[in-house]
Short mmCIF file of C-alpha atoms and ligand atoms in Angstrom, two decimals:
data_model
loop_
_atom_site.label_atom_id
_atom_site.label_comp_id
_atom_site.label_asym_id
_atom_site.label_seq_id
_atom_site.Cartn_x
_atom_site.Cartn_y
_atom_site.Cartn_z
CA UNK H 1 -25.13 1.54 -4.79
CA UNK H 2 -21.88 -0.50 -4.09
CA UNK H 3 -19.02 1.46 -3.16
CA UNK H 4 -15.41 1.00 -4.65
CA UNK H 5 -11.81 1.03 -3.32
CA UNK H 6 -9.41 1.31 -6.61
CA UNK H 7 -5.56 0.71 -5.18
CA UNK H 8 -2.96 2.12 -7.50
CA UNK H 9 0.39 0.34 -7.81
CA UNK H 10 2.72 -2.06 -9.15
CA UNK H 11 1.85 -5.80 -8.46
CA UNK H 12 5.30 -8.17 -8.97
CA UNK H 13 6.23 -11.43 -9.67
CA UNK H 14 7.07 -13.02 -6.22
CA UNK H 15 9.96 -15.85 -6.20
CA UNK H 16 9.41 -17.42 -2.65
CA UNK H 17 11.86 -20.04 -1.53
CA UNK H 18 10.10 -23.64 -0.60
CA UNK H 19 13.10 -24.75 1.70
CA UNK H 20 14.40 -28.05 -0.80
CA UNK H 21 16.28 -25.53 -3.16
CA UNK H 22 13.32 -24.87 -4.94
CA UNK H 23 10.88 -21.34 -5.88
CA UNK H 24 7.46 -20.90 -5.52
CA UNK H 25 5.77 -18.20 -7.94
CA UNK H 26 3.11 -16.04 -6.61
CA UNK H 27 2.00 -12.17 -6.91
CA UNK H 28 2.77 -9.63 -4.23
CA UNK H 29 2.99 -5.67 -4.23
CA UNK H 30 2.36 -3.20 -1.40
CA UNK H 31 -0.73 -1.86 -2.49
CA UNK H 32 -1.43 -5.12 -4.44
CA UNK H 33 -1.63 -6.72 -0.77
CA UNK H 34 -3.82 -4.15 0.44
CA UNK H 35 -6.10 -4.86 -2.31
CA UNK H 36 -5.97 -8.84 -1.53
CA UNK H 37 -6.97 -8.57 2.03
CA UNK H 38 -9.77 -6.15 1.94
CA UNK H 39 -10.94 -8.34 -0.73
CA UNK H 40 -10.96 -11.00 2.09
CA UNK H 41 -12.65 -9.36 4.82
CA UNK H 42 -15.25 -6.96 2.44
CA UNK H 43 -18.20 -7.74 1.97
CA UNK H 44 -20.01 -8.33 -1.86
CA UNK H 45 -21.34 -4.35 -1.58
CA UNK H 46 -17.83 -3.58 -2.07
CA UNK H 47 -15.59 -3.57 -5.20
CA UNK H 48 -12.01 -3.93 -4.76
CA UNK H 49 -9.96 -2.67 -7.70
CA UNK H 50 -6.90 -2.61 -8.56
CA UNK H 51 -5.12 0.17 -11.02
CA UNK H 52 -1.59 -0.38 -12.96
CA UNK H 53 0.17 -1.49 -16.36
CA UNK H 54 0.59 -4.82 -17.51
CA UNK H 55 2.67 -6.34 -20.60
CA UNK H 56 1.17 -8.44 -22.79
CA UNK H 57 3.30 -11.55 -21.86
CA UNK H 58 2.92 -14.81 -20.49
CA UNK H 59 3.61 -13.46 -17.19
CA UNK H 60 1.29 -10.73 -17.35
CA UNK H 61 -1.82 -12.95 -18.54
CA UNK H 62 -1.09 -14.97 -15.13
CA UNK H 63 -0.84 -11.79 -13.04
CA UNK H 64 -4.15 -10.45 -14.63
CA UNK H 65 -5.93 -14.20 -13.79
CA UNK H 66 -4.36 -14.09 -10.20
CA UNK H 67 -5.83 -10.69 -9.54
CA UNK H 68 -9.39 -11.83 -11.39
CA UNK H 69 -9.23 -15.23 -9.26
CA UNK H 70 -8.97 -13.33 -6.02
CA UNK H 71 -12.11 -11.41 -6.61
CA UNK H 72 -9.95 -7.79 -7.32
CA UNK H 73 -11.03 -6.35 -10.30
CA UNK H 74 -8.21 -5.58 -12.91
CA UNK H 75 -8.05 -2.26 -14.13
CA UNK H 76 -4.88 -3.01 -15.80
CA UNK H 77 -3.99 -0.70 -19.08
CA UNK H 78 -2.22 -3.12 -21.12
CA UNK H 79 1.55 -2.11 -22.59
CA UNK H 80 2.48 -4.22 -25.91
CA UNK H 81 6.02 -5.46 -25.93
CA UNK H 82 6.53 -4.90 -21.70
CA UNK H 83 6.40 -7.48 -19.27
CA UNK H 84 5.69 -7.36 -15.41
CA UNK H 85 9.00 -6.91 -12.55
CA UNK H 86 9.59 -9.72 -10.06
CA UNK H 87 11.40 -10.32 -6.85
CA UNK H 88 12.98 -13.02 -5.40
CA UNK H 89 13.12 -13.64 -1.68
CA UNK H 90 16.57 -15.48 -0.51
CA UNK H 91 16.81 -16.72 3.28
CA UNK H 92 20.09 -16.76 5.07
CA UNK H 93 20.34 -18.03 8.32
CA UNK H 94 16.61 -17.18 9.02
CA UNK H 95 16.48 -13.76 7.54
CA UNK H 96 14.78 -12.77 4.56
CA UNK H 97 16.27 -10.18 1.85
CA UNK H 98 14.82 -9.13 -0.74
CA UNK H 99 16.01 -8.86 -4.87
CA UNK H 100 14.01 -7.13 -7.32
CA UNK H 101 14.25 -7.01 -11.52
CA UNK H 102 11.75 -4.18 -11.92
CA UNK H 103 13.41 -1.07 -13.64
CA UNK H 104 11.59 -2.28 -17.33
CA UNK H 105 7.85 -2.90 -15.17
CA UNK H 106 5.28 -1.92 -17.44
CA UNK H 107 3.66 -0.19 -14.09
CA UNK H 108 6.31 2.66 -14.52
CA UNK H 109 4.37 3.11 -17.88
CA UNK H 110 0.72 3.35 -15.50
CA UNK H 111 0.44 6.99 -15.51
CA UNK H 112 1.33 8.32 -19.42
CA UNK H 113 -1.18 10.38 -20.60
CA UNK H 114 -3.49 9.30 -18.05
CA UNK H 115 -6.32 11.85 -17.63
CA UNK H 116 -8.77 10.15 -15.76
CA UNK H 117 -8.95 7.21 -12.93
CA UNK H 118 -10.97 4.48 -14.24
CA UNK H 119 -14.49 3.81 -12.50
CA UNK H 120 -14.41 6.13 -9.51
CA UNK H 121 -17.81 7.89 -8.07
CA UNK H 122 -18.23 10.22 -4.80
CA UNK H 123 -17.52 8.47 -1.84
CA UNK H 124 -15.40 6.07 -3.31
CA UNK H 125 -11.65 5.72 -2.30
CA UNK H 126 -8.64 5.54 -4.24
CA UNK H 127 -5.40 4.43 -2.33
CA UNK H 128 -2.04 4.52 -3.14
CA UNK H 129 1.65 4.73 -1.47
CA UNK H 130 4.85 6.30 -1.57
CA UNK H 131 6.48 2.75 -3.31
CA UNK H 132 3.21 3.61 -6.12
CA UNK H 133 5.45 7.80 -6.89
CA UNK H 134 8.34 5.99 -6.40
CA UNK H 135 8.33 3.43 -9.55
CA UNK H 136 7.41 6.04 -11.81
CA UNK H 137 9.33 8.51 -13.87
CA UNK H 138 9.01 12.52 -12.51
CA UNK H 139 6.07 13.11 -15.81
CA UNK H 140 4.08 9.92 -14.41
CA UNK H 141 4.28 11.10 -10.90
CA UNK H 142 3.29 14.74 -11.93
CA UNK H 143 -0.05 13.32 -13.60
CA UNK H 144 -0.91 10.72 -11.28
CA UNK H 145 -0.93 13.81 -8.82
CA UNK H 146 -2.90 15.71 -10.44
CA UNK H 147 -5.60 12.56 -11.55
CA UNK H 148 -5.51 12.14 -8.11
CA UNK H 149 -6.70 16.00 -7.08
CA UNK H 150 -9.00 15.65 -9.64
CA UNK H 151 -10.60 12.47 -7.98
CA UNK H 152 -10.51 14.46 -4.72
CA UNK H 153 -12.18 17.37 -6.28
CA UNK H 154 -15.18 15.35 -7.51
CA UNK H 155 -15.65 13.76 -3.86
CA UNK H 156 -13.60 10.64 -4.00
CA UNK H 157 -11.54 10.17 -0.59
CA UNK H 158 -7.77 9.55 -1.33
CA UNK H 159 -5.45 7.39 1.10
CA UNK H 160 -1.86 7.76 0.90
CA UNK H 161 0.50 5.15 2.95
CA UNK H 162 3.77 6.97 2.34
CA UNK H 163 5.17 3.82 2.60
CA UNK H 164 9.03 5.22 2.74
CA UNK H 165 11.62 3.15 0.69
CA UNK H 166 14.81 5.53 0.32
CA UNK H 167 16.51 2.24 -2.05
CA UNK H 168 13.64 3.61 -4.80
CA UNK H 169 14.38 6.86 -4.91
CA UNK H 170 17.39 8.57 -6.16
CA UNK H 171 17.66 10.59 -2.55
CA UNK H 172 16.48 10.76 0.75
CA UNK H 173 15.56 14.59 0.04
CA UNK H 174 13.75 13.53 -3.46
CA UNK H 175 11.83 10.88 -1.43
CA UNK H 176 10.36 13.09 1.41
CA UNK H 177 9.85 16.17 -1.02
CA UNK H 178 7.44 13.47 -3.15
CA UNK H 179 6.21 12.18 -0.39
CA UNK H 180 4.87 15.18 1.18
CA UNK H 181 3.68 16.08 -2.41
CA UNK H 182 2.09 12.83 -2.24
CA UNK H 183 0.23 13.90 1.10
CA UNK H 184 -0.97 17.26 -0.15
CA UNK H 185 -3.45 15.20 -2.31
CA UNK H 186 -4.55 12.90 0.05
CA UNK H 187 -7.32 13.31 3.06
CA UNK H 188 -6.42 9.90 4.99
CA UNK H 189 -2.55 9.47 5.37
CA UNK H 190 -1.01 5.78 7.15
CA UNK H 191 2.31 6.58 7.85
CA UNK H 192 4.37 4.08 9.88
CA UNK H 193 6.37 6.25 13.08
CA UNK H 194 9.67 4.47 12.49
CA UNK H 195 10.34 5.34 9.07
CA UNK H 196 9.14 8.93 9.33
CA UNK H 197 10.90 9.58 12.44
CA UNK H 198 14.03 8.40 10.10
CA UNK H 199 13.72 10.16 7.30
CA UNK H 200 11.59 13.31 8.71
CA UNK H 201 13.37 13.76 11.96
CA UNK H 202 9.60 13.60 13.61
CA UNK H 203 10.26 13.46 17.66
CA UNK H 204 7.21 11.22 18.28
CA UNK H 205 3.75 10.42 16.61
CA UNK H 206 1.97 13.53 17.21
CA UNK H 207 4.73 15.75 14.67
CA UNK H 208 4.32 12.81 12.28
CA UNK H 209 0.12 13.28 12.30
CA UNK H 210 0.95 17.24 12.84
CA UNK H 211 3.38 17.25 9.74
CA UNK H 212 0.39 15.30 7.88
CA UNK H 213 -2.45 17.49 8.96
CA UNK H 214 -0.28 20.21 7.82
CA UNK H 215 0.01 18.82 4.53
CA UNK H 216 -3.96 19.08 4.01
CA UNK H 217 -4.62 15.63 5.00
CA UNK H 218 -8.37 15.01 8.06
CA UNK H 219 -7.39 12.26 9.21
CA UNK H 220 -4.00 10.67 10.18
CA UNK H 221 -3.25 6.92 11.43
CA UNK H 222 0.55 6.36 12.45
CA UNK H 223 0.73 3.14 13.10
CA UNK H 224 4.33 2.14 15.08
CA UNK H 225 5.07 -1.55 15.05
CA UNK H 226 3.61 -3.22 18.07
CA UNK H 227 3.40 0.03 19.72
CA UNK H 228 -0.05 1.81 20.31
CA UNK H 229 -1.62 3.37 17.04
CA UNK H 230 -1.89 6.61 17.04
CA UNK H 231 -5.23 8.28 15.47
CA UNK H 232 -5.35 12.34 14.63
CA UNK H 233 -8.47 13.59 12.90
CA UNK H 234 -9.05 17.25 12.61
CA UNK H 235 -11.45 19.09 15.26
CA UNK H 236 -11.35 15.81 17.12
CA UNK H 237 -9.03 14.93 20.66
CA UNK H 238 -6.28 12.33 19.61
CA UNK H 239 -6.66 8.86 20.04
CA UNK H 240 -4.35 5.80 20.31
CA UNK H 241 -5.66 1.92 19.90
CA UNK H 242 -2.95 -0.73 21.53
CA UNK H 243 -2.09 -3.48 19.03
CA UNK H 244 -3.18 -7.03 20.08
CA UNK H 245 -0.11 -8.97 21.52
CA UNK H 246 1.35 -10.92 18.90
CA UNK H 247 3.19 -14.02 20.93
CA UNK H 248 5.17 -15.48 17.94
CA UNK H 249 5.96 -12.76 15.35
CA UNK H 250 7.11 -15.10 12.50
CA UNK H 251 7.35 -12.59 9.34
CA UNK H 252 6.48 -8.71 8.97
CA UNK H 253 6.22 -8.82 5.63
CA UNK H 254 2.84 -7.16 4.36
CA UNK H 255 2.31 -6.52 8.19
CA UNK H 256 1.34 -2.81 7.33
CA UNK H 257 -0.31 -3.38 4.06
CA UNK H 258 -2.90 -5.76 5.96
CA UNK H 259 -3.22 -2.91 8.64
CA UNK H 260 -4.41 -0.77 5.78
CA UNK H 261 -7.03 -3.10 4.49
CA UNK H 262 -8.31 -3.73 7.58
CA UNK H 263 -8.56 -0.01 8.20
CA UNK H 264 -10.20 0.29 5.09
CA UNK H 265 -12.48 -1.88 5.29
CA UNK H 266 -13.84 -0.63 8.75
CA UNK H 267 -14.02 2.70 6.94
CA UNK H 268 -15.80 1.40 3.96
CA UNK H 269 -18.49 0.16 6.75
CA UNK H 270 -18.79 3.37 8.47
CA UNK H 271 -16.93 2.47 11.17
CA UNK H 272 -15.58 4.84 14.18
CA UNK H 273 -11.95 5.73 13.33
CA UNK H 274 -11.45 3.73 16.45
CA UNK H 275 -13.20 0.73 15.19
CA UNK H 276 -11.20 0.57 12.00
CA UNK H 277 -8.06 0.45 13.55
CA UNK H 278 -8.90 -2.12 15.61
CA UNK H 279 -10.08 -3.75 12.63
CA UNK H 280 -6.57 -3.46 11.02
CA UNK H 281 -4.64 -4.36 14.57
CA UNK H 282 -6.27 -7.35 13.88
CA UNK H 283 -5.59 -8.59 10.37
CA UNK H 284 -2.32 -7.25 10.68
CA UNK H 285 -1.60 -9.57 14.18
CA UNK H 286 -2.71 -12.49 11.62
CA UNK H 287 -0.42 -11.55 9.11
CA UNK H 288 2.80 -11.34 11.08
CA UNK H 289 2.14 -14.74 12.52
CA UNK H 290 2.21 -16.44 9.74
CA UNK H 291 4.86 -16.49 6.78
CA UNK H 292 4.76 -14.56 3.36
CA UNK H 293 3.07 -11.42 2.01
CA UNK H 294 -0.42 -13.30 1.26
CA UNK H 295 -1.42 -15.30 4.13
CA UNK H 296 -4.25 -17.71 4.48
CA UNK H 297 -6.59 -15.82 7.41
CA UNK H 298 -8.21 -18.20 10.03
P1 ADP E 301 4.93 -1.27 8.36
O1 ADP E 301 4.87 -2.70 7.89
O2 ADP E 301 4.25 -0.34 7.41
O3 ADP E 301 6.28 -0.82 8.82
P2 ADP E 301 4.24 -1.31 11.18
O4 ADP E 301 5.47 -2.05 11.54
O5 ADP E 301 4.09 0.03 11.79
O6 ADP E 301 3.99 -1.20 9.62
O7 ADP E 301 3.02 -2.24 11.61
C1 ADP E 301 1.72 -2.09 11.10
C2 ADP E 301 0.76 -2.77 12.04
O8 ADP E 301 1.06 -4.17 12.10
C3 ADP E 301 0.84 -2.27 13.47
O9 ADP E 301 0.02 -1.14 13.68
C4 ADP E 301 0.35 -3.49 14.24
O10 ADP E 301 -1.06 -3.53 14.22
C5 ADP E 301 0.89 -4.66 13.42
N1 ADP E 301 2.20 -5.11 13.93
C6 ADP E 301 3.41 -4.92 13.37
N2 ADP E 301 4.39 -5.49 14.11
C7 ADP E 301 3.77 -6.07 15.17
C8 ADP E 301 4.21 -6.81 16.32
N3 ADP E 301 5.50 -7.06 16.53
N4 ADP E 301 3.27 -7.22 17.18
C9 ADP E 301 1.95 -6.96 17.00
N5 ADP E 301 1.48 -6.27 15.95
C10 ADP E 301 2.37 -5.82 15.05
#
């Protein structure tokens, strides 16, 4: 029976600048990006997914199309009268930074009255981030939680990238109290070292994967830049895989979010923990070598 990976988020509107004073439009979102390149690299025995709200706009249609074209299966609930947010990339002097129009996003409306994740079976995964509690309002959080534990209970694996953004959350103390909310549903957690050493005061990756494994979560993966990953799974003697050496790093964006897919996918193949960060060194070493969220992969 094929297996499915349903990622939970908010997909946006991406306004990408072409260099002669003009945009180009395309789709982007943390998890949405996760979803895109494990679509890439899985094979057919694997569904890819991809849970949130919609409006019933223009813009929405062609979101819903992009997702459909690129072989992730919409499992979009459909909110009449909203419309989809969007970001626009500006470049100064080489550097990128990043606006965003997404406080009326229909994927703040994902989680009301939600009771069940669609299409999910034992065995399956269902992944989401920090950016995915974020976006919502405190009731939507509260039930995707508990949708989530239900999942769990019934023998679907949950992955949590905590994914720390302190500009979408009204404090650095509500961020890391969801967060670690976020964690106590989860069994696989992908936390990047930087940010949690930030924000949690953790003195190197071992209290980041303790602070995790505390939390509830089996199996922790803090990945650190271009730094050795570092791999924690209960019972089992730590582990670290060295990124491949990246010679011209030319954007970060999405570098992470391909990590995870590649992760995932090596774990959707039964794959060695080892194995599956190796697989996401890799994709990721693509993606920051080229420019833009969704790159083409050689
Ligand atoms: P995030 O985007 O979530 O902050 P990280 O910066 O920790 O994630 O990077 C995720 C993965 O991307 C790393 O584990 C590594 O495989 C790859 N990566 C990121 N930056 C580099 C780099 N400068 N050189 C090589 N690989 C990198």
């Amino acid at each position: 029976m094929t297996q499915t990976v349903l990622a939970i988020g908010e997909c946006m509107v991406e306004m990408a600048p072409t260099g002669d004073g003009h945009y180009a439009m395309g789709f982007a979102g943390d998890t949405f990006n996760t979803a895109w390149y494990l679509r890439k690299l899985a094979g057919d025995d694997l569904t890819v997914s991809y849970f949130s709200a919609v409006g019933d706009d223009a813009a929405s249609a062609q979101m819903t199309a992009f997702m459909q074209d690129a072989g992730v299966t919409p499992e979009l609930r459909v909110i009449p009268g909203a419309s989809v947010g969007l970001y626009m990339i500006s470049l100064k002097d080489g550097e990128r930074s990043f606006s965003y129009w997404r406080s009326a996003s229909a994927a703040r409306q994902m989680a009301d009255g939600l009771s069940e994740l669609p299409n999910l079976k034992a065995g399956d995964v269902a992944f989401f981030s920090g950016i995915t509690l974020a976006i919502l309002p405190v009731e939507g959080r509260e039930t995707l939680l508990s949708v989530l534990a239900k999942a769990r209970a019934k023998g679907v694996r949950i992955v949590f990238d905590p994914n720390l953004r302190p500009r979408l959350w009204a404090s650095d103390q509500e961020m890391c109290d969801w967060i670690m909310r976020g964690a106590a549903v989860a069994d696989i957690a992908l936390p990047s070292f930087e940010d949690e050493a930030t924000y949690f005061n953790d003195a190197d990756k071992a209290a980041t994967a303790k602070r995790y494994a505390d939390a509830g979560v089996t199996l922790s993966i803090v990945k650190d830049g271009a730094d050795a990953v570092l791999i924690d799974a209960a019972g089992q003697p730590q582990e670290t895989v060295t990124p491949l050496k990246v010679t011209q790093v030319v954007d970060t964006t999405a570098a992470g979010d391909s990590f995870n897919a590649g992760f995932l996918s090596g774990l959707m193949s039964g794959q060695s923990n080892a194995d599956a960060v190796r697989a996401g060194c890799a994709l990721a070493a693509q993606v920051v070598g080229k420019r833009g969220a969704l790159v083409d992969l050689d």
